[in-house]
Short mmCIF file of C-alpha atoms (C1' of nucleotides) in Angstrom, two decimals:
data_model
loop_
_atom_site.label_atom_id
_atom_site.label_comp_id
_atom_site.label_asym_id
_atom_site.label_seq_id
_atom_site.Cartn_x
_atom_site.Cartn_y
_atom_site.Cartn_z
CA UNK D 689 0.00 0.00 0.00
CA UNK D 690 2.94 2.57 0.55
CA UNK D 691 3.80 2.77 -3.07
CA UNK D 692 3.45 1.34 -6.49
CA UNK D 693 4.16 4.76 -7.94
CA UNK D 694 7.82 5.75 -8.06
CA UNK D 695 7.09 9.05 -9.02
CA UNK D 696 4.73 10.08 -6.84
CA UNK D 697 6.41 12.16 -4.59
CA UNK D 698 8.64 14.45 -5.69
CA UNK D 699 8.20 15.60 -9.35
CA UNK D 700 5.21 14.19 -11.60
CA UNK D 701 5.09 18.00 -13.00
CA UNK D 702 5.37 16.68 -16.70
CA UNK D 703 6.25 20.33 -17.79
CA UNK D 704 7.31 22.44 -15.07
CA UNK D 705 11.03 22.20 -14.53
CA UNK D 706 12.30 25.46 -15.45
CA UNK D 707 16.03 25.21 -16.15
CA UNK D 708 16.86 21.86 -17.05
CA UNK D 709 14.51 20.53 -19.67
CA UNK D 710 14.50 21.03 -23.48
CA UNK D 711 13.34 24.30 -24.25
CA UNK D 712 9.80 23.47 -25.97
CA UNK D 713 8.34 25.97 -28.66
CA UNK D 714 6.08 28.80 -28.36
CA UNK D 715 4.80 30.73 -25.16
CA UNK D 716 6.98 29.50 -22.07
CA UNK D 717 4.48 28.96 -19.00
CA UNK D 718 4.84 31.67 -16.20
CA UNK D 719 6.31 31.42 -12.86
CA UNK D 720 5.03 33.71 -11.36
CA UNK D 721 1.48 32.15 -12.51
CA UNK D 722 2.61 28.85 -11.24
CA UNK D 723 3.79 30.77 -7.71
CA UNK D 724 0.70 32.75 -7.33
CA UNK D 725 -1.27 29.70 -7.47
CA UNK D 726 0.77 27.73 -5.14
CA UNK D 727 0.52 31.15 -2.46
CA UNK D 728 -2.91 31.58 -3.15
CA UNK D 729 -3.74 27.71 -2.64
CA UNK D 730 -1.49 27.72 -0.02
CA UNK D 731 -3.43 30.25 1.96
CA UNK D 732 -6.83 28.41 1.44
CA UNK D 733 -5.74 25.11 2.17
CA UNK D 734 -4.17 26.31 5.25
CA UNK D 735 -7.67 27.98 6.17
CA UNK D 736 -10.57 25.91 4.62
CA UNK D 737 -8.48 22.83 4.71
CA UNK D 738 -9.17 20.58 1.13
CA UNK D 739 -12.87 22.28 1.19
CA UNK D 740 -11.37 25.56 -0.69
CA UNK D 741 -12.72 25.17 -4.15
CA UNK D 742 -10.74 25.40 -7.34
CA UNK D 743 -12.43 28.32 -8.21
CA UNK D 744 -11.53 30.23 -5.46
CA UNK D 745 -8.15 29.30 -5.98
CA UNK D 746 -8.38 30.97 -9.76
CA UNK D 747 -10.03 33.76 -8.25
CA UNK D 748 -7.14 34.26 -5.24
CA UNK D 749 -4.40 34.15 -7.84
CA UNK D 750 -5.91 36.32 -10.32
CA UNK D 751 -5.80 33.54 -13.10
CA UNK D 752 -8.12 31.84 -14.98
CA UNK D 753 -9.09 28.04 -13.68
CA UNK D 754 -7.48 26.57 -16.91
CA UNK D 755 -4.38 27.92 -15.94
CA UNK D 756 -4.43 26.22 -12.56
CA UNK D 757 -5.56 23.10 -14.38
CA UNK D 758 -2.25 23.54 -16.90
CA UNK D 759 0.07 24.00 -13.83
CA UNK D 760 -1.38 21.13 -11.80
CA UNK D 761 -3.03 18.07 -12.83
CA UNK D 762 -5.55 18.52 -10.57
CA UNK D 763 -6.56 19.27 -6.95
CA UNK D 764 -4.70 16.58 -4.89
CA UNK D 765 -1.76 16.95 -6.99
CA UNK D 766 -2.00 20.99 -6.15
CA UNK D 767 -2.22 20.00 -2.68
CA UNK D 768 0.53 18.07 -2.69
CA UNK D 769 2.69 20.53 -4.08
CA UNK D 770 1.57 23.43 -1.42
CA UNK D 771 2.54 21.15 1.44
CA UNK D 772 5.65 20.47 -0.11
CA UNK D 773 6.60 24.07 -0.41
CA UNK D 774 5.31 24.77 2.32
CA UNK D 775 7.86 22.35 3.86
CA UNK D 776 10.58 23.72 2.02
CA UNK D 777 9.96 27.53 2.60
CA UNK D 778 9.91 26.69 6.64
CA UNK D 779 13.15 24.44 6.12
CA UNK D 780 12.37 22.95 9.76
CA UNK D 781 13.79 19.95 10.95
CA UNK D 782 17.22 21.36 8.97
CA UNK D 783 20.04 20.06 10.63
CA UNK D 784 20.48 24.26 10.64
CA UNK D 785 17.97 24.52 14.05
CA UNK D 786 21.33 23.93 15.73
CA UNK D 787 24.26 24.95 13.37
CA UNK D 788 25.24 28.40 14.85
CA UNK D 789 25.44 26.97 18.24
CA UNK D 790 28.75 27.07 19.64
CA UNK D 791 30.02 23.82 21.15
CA UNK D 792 31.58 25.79 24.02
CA UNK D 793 28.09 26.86 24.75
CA UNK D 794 27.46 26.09 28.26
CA UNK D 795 24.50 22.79 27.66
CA UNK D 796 21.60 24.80 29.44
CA UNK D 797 21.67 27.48 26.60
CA UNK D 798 22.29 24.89 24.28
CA UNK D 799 19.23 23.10 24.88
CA UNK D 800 17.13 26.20 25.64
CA UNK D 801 17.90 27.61 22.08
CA UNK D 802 17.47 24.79 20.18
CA UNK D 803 13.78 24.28 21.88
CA UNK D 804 13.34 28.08 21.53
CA UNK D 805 13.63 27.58 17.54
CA UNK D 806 11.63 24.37 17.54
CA UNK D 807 8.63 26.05 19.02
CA UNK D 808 8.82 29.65 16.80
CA UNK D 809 8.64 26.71 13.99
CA UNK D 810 5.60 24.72 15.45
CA UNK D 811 3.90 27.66 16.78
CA UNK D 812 3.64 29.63 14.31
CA UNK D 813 0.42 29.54 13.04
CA UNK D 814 0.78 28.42 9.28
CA UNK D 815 2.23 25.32 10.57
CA UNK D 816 -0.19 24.86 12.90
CA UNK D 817 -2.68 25.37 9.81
CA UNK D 818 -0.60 22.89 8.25
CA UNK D 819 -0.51 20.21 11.17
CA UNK D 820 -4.44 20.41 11.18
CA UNK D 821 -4.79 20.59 7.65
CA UNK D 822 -2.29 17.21 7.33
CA UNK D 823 -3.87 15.15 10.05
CA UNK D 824 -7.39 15.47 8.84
CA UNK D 825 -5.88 14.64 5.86
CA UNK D 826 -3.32 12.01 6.59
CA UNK D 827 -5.57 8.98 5.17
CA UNK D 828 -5.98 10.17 2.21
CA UNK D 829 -2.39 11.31 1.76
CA UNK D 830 -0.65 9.06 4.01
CA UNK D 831 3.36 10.10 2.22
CA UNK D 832 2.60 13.83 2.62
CA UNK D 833 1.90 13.16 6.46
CA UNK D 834 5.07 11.24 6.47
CA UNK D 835 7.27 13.86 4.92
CA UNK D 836 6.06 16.25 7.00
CA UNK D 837 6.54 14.04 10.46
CA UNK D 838 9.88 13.49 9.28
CA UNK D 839 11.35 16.45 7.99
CA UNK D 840 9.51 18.42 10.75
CA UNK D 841 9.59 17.20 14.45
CA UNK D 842 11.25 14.20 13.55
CA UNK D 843 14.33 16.20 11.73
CA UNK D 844 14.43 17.91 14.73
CA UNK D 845 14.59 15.56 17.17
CA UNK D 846 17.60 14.18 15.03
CA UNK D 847 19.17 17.65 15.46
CA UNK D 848 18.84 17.69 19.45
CA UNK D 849 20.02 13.74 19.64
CA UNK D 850 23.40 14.60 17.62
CA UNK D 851 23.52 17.66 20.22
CA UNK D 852 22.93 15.64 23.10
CA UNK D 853 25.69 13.20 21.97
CA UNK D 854 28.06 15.70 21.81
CA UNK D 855 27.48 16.99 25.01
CA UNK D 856 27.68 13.53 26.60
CA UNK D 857 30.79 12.32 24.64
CA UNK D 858 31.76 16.43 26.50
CA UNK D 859 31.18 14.66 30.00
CA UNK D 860 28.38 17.63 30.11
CA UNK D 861 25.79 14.92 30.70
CA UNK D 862 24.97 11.20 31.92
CA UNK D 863 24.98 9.12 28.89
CA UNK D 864 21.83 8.71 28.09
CA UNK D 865 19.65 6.99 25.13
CA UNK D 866 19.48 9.86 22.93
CA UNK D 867 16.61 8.88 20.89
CA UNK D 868 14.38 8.72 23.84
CA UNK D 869 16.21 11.68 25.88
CA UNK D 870 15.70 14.14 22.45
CA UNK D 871 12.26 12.97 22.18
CA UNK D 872 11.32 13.39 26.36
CA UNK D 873 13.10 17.68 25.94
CA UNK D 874 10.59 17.83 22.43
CA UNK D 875 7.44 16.09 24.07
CA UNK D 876 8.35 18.40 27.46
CA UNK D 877 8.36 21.44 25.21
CA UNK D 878 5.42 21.39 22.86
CA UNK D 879 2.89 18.80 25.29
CA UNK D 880 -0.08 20.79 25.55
CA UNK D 881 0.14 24.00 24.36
CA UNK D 882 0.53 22.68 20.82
CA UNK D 883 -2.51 20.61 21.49
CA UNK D 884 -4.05 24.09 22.84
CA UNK D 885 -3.57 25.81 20.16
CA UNK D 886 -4.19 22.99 17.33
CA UNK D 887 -7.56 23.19 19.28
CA UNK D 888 -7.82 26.90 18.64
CA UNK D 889 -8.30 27.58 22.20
CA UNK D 890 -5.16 30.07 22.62
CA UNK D 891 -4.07 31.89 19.01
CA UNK D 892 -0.38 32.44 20.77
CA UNK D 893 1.97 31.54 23.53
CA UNK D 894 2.82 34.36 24.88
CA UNK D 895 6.52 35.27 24.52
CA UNK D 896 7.11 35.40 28.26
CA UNK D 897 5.21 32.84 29.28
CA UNK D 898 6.83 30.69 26.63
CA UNK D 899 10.17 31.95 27.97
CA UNK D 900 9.37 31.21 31.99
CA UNK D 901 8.21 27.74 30.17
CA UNK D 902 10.98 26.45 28.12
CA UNK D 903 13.68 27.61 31.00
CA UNK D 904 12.17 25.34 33.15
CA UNK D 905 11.67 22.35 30.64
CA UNK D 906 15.62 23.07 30.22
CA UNK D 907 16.17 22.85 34.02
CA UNK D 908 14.14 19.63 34.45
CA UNK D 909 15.50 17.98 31.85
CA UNK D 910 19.38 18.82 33.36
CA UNK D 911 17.71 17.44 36.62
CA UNK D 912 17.37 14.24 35.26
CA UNK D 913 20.59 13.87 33.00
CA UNK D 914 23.20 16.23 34.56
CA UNK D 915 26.58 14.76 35.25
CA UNK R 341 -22.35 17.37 34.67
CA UNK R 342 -21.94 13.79 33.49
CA UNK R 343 -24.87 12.10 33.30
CA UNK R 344 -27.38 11.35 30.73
CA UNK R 345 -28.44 15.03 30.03
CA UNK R 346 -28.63 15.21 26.50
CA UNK R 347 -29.52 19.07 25.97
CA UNK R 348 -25.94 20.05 27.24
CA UNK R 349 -24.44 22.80 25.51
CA UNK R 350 -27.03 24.84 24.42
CA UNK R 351 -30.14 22.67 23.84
CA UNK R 352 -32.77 23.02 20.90
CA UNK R 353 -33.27 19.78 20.80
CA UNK R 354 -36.98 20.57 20.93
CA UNK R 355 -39.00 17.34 21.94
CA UNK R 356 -36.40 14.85 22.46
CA UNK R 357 -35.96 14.86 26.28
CA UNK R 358 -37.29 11.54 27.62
CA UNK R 359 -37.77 11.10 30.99
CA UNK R 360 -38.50 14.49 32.49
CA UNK R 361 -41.16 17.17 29.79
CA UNK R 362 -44.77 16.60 29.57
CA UNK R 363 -45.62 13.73 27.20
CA UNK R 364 -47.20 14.66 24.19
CA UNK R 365 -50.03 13.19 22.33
CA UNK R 366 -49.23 10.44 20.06
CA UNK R 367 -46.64 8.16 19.17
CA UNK R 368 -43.05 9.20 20.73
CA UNK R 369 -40.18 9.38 19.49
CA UNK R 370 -38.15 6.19 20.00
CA UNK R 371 -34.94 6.33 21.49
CA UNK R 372 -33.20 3.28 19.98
CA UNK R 373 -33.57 5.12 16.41
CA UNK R 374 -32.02 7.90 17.91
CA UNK R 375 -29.37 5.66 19.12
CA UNK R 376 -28.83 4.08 16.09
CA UNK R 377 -28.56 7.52 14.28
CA UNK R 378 -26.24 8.77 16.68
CA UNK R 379 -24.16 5.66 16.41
CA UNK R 380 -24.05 5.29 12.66
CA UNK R 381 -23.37 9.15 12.87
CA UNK R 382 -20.08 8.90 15.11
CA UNK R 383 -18.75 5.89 13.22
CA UNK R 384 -19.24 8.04 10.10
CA UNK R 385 -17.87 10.97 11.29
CA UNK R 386 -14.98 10.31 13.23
CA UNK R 387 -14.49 7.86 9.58
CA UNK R 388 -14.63 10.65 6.99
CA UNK R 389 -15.19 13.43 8.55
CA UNK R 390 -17.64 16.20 7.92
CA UNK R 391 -17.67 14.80 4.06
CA UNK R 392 -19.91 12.20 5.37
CA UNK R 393 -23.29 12.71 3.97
CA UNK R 394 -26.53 12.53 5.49
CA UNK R 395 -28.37 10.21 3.17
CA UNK R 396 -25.21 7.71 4.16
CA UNK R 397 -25.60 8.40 8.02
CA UNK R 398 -29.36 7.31 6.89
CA UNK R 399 -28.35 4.43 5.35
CA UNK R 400 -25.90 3.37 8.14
CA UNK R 401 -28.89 3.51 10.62
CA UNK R 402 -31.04 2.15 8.62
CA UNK R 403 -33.92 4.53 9.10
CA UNK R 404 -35.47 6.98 6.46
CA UNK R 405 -33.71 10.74 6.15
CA UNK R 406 -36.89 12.01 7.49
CA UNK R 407 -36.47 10.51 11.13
CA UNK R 408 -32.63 12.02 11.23
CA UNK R 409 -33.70 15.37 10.35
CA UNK R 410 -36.77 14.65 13.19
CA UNK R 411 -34.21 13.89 15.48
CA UNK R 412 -31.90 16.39 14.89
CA UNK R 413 -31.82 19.71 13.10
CA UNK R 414 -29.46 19.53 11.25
CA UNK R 415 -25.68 18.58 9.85
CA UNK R 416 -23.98 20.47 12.71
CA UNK R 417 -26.16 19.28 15.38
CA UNK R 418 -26.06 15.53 14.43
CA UNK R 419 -22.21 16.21 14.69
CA UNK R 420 -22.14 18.16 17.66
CA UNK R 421 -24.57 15.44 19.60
CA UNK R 422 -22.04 12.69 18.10
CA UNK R 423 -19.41 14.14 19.67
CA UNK R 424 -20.62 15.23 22.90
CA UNK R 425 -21.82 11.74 23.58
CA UNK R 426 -18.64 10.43 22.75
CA UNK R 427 -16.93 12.35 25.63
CA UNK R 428 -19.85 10.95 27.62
CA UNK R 429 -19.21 7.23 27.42
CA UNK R 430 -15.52 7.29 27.36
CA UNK R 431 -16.19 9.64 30.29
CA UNK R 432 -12.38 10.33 30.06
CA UNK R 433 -11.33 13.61 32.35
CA UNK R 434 -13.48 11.79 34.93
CA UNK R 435 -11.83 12.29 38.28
CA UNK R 436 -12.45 8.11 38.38
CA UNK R 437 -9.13 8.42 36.46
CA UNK R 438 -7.68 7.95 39.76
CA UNK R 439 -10.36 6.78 41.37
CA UNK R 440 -9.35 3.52 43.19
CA UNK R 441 -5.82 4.30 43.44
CA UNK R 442 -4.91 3.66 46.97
CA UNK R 443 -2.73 6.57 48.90
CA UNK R 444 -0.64 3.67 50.24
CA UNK R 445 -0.03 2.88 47.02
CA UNK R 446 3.65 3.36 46.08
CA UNK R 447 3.96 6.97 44.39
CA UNK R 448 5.52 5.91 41.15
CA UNK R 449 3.04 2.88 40.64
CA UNK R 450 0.06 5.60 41.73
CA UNK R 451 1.94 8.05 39.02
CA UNK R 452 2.43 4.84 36.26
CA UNK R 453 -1.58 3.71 36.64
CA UNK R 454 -2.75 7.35 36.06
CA UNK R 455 -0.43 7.49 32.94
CA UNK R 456 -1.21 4.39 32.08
CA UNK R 457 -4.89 5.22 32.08
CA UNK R 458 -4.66 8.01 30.56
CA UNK R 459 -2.67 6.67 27.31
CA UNK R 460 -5.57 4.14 27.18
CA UNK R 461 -7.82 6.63 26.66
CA UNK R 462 -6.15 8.90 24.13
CA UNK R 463 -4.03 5.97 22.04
CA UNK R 464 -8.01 4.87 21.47
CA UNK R 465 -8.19 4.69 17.79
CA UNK R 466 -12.00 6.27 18.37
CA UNK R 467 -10.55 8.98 20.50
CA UNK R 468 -7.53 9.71 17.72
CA UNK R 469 -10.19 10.12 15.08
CA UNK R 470 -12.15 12.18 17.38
CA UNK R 471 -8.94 14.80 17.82
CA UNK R 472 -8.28 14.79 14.33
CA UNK R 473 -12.17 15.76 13.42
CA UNK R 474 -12.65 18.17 16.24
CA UNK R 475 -9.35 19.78 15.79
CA UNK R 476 -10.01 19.97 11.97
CA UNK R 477 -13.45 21.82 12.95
CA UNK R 478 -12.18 23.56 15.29
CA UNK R 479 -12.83 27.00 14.15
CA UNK R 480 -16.33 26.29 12.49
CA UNK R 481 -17.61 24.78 16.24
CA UNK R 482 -14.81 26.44 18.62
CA UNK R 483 -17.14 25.17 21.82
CA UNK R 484 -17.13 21.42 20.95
CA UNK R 485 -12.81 21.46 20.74
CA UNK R 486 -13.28 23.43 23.96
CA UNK R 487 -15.42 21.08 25.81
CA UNK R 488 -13.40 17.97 24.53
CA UNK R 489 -10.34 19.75 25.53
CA UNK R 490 -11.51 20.89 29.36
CA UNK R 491 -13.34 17.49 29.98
CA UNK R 492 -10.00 15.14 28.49
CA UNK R 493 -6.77 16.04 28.78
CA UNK R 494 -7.82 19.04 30.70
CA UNK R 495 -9.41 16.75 33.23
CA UNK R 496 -6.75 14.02 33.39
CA UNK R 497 -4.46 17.05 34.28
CA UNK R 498 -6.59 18.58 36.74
CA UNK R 499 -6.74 14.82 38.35
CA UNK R 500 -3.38 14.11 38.26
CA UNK R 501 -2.66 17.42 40.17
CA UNK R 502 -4.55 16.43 43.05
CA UNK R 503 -2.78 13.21 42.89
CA UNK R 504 0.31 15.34 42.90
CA UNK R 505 -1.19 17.46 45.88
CA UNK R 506 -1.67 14.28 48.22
CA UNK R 507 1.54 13.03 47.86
CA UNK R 508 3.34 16.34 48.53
CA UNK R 509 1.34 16.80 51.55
CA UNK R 510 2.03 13.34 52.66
CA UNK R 511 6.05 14.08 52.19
CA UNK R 512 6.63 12.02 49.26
CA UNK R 513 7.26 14.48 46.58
CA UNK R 514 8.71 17.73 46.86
CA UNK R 515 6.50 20.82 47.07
CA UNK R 516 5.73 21.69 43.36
CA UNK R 517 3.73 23.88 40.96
CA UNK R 518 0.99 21.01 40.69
CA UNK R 519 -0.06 22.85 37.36
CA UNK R 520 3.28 22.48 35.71
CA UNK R 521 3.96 19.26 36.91
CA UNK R 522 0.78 17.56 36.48
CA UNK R 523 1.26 18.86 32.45
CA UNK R 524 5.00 17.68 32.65
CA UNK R 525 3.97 14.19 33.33
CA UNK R 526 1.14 14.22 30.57
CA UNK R 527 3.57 15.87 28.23
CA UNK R 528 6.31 13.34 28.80
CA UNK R 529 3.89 10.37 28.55
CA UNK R 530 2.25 11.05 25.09
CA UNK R 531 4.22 13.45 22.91
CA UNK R 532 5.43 11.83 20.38
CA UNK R 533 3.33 8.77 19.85
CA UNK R 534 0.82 10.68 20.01
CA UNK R 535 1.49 13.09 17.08
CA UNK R 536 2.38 9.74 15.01
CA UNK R 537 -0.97 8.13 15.63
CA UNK R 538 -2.78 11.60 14.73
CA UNK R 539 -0.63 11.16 11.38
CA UNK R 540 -1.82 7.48 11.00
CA UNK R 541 1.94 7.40 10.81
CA UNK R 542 1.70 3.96 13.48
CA UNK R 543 -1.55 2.36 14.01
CA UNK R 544 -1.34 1.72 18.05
CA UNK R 545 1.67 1.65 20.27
CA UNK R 546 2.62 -1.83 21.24
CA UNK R 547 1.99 -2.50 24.96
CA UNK R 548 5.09 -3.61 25.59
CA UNK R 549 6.86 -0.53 24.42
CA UNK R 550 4.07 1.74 25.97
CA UNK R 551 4.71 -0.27 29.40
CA UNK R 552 8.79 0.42 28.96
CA UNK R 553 7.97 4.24 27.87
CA UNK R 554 5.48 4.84 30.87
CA UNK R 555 7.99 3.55 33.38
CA UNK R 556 10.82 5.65 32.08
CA UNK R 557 8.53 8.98 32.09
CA UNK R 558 7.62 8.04 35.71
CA UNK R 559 11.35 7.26 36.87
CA UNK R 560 12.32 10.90 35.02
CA UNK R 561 9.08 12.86 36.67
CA UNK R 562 10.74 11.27 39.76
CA UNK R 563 14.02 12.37 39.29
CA UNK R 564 12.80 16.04 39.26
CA UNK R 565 10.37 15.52 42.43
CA UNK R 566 10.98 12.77 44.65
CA UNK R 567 11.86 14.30 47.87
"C1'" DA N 80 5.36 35.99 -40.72
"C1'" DT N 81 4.25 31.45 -38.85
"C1'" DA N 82 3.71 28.00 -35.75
"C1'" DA N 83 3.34 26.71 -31.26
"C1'" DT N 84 1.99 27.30 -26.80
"C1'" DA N 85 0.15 30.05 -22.66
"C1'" DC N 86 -3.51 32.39 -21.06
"C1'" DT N 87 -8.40 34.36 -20.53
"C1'" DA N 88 -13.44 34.45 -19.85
"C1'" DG N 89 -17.11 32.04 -19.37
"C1'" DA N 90 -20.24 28.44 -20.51
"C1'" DC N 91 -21.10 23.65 -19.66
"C1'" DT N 92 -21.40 18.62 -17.79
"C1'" DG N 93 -21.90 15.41 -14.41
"C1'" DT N 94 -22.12 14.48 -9.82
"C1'" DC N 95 -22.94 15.07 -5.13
"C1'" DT N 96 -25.42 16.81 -1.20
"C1'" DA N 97 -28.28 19.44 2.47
"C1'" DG N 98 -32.60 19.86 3.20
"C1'" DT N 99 -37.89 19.73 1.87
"C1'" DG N 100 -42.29 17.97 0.22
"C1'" DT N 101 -45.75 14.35 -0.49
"C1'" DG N 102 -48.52 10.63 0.52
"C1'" DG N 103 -49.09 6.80 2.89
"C1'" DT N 104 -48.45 3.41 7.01
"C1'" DA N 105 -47.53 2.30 12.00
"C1'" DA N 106 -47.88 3.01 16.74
"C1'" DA N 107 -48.93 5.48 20.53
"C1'" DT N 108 -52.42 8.57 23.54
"C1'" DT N 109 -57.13 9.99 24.67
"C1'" DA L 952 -62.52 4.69 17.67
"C1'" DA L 953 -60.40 9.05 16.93
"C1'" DT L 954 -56.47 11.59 16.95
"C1'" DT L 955 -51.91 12.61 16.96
"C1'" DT L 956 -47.42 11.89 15.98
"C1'" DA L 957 -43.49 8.87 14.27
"C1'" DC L 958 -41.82 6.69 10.53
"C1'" DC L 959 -41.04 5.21 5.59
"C1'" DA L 960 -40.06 5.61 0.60
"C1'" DC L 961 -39.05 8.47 -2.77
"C1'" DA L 962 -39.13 12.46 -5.59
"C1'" DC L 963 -37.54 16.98 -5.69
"C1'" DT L 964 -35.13 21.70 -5.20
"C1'" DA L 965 -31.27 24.33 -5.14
"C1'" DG L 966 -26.63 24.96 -4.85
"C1'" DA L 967 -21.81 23.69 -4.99
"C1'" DC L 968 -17.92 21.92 -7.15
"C1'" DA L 969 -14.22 19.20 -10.10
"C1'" DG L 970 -13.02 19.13 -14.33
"C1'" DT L 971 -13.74 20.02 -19.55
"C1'" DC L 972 -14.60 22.69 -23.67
"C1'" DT L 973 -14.69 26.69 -26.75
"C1'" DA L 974 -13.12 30.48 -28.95
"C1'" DG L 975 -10.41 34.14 -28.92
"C1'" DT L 976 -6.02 36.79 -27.44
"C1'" DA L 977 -1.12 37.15 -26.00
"C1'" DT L 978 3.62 35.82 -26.10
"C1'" DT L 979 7.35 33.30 -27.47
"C1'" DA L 980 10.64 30.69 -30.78
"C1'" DT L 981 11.99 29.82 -35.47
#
DNA sequence: ATAATACTAGACTGTCTAGTGTGGTAAATT
DNA sequence: AATTTACCACACTAGACAGTCTAGTATTAT
């Protein structure tokens, strides 16, 4: 069930690639068209979730319906490709989250700024959008929800293990398993205000409040694995 | 607030109360259709979604489209009812979360039942579905994610801090912000499986790994508070 | 210029769905 | 028995929406 179709993720965009490909004749399509869709779908997606019409995506990108139907096969594939962007414009789970962080960095700030930049990423609310958007969605389009897992929190928690590994091969902490320790600072960081506000029941964490928070996930955490 | 009440939030179910309004004339309304709507409703729901039609909630019942739309007013009723009796019978946020836990009992065991609970509940494939829905239509019925919010993991927390309370007071744990903890121990205990079952990413957690998992969250949350 | 392709506006098809209307039957109350 | 209401089957309205088609215009390469 996971695949019979190589090409089904990444490219099936028969004539989209811009540099590469043979030049064909006449009118090159647009870019900008093709980006104006994907922003404007983007946006409705993100807000009506897969009940935005194809119209309204026309309409949002100030282009005609058989334009959106020349750029993309067709609605699931347009999906598809918005998420994907989407991915790629946030760039979370990067091993960057923790590449300007100096070893010498005493381990507390360490760990507090990596969190820090995991929840700007998760909080913000177009991945939030996203996260609700892709779970209601995830049976239908079980890969996207995969990428997305696994580029997102799961690239991230692969960031904070290699970090954690340094730090313990430093003599900063106890070894520890670092696939359960990376997951226990994520889980201790996000835990219910993420639920909270994929709920819609707070729009923000406050800055402060997220501040006061994450210092003390930090501090428990060091409780439990501090040489 | 948890009994059979079915006029909770906000009523206008006009003639469907059973036991207590004057009996009209005629033939009543029976209560095992409306059981079997409701039923076929939530397996539909929590299935598809809102896509689910009404002629196929019908169907499912077994019962003509007439009777649904005599037992309920409409789309976003049916769904709201479905849901709200959901959170009824799991009756999950129920202070009996801890209900028979002895105070002898041993804190970590007291703290691995609750968790243990807990995980039952929310690793429920019914209850997984039921997050994705409600948090998918959230913002189109902001009351319903409120009330399954406040009344689940809301609850659990609010039980597991006067778990928390009982054994500070009896010496076994240090004093402690029972808000923040209680969430720290919830946090720790579903995090990440629980985003991967919202993705359909895993299908359950095996109980042997779940067992392993809860009694490492409980030996950390000890770490930081045992006295 | 010519050919090829992108793009536009809008009509159109087929399908699906929430909700209503109709007319008749079944079960309860009085 | 008379009445009242629940229920059924089924047709129907009205709207939405994915995707296609048409016919004309714009933009590019050759």
């Amino acid at each position: 069930m996971s695949d019979q179709n190589p090409k089904d993720l990444s490219e099936s965009q028969p004539a989209a690639a811009p540099g590469a490909g043979r030049r064909s004749a006449g009118r090159p399509k647009s870019e900008e068209k093709r980006a104006a869709i994907l922003h404007a779908a983007s946006e409705l997606f993100l807000k009506r979730g897969l009940g935005a019409s194809m119209d309204a995506v026309a309409q949002a990108a100030d282009v005609s319906k058989q334009t959106v139907y020349s750029h993309f096969a067709g609605k699931d594939e347009l999906f598809r490709a918005c998420i994907q962007s989407k991915i790629a414009d946030y760039g979370f789970g990067d091993a960057g989250i923790l590449a300007d962080i100096d070893p010498a960095t005493p381990v507390g700030d360490a760990l507090f700024a990596v969190t820090q930049r995991f929840m700007a990423l998760i909080f913000d609310p177009h991945v939030v959008a996203m996260h609700r958007v892709i779970s209601s969605e995830a049976s239908a389009h079980p890969r996207i929800a995969a990428l997305f897992f696994e580029t997102g929190p799961g690239g991230t928690k692969a960031a904070v293990g290699a970090l954690l590994e340094q730090r313990v091969a430093a003599g900063e902490l106890r070894p520890l398993d670092v696939n359960y320790a990376a997951w226990q600072l994520l889980n201790m960081a996000f835990g219910r205000y993420h639920m909270q506000l994929q709920f819609g029941l707070i729009k923000s964490v406050p800055k402060a409040d997220l501040h006061a928070h994450l210092r003390h996930v930090v501090q428990d955490f060091l409780a439990i694995y501090k040489v």
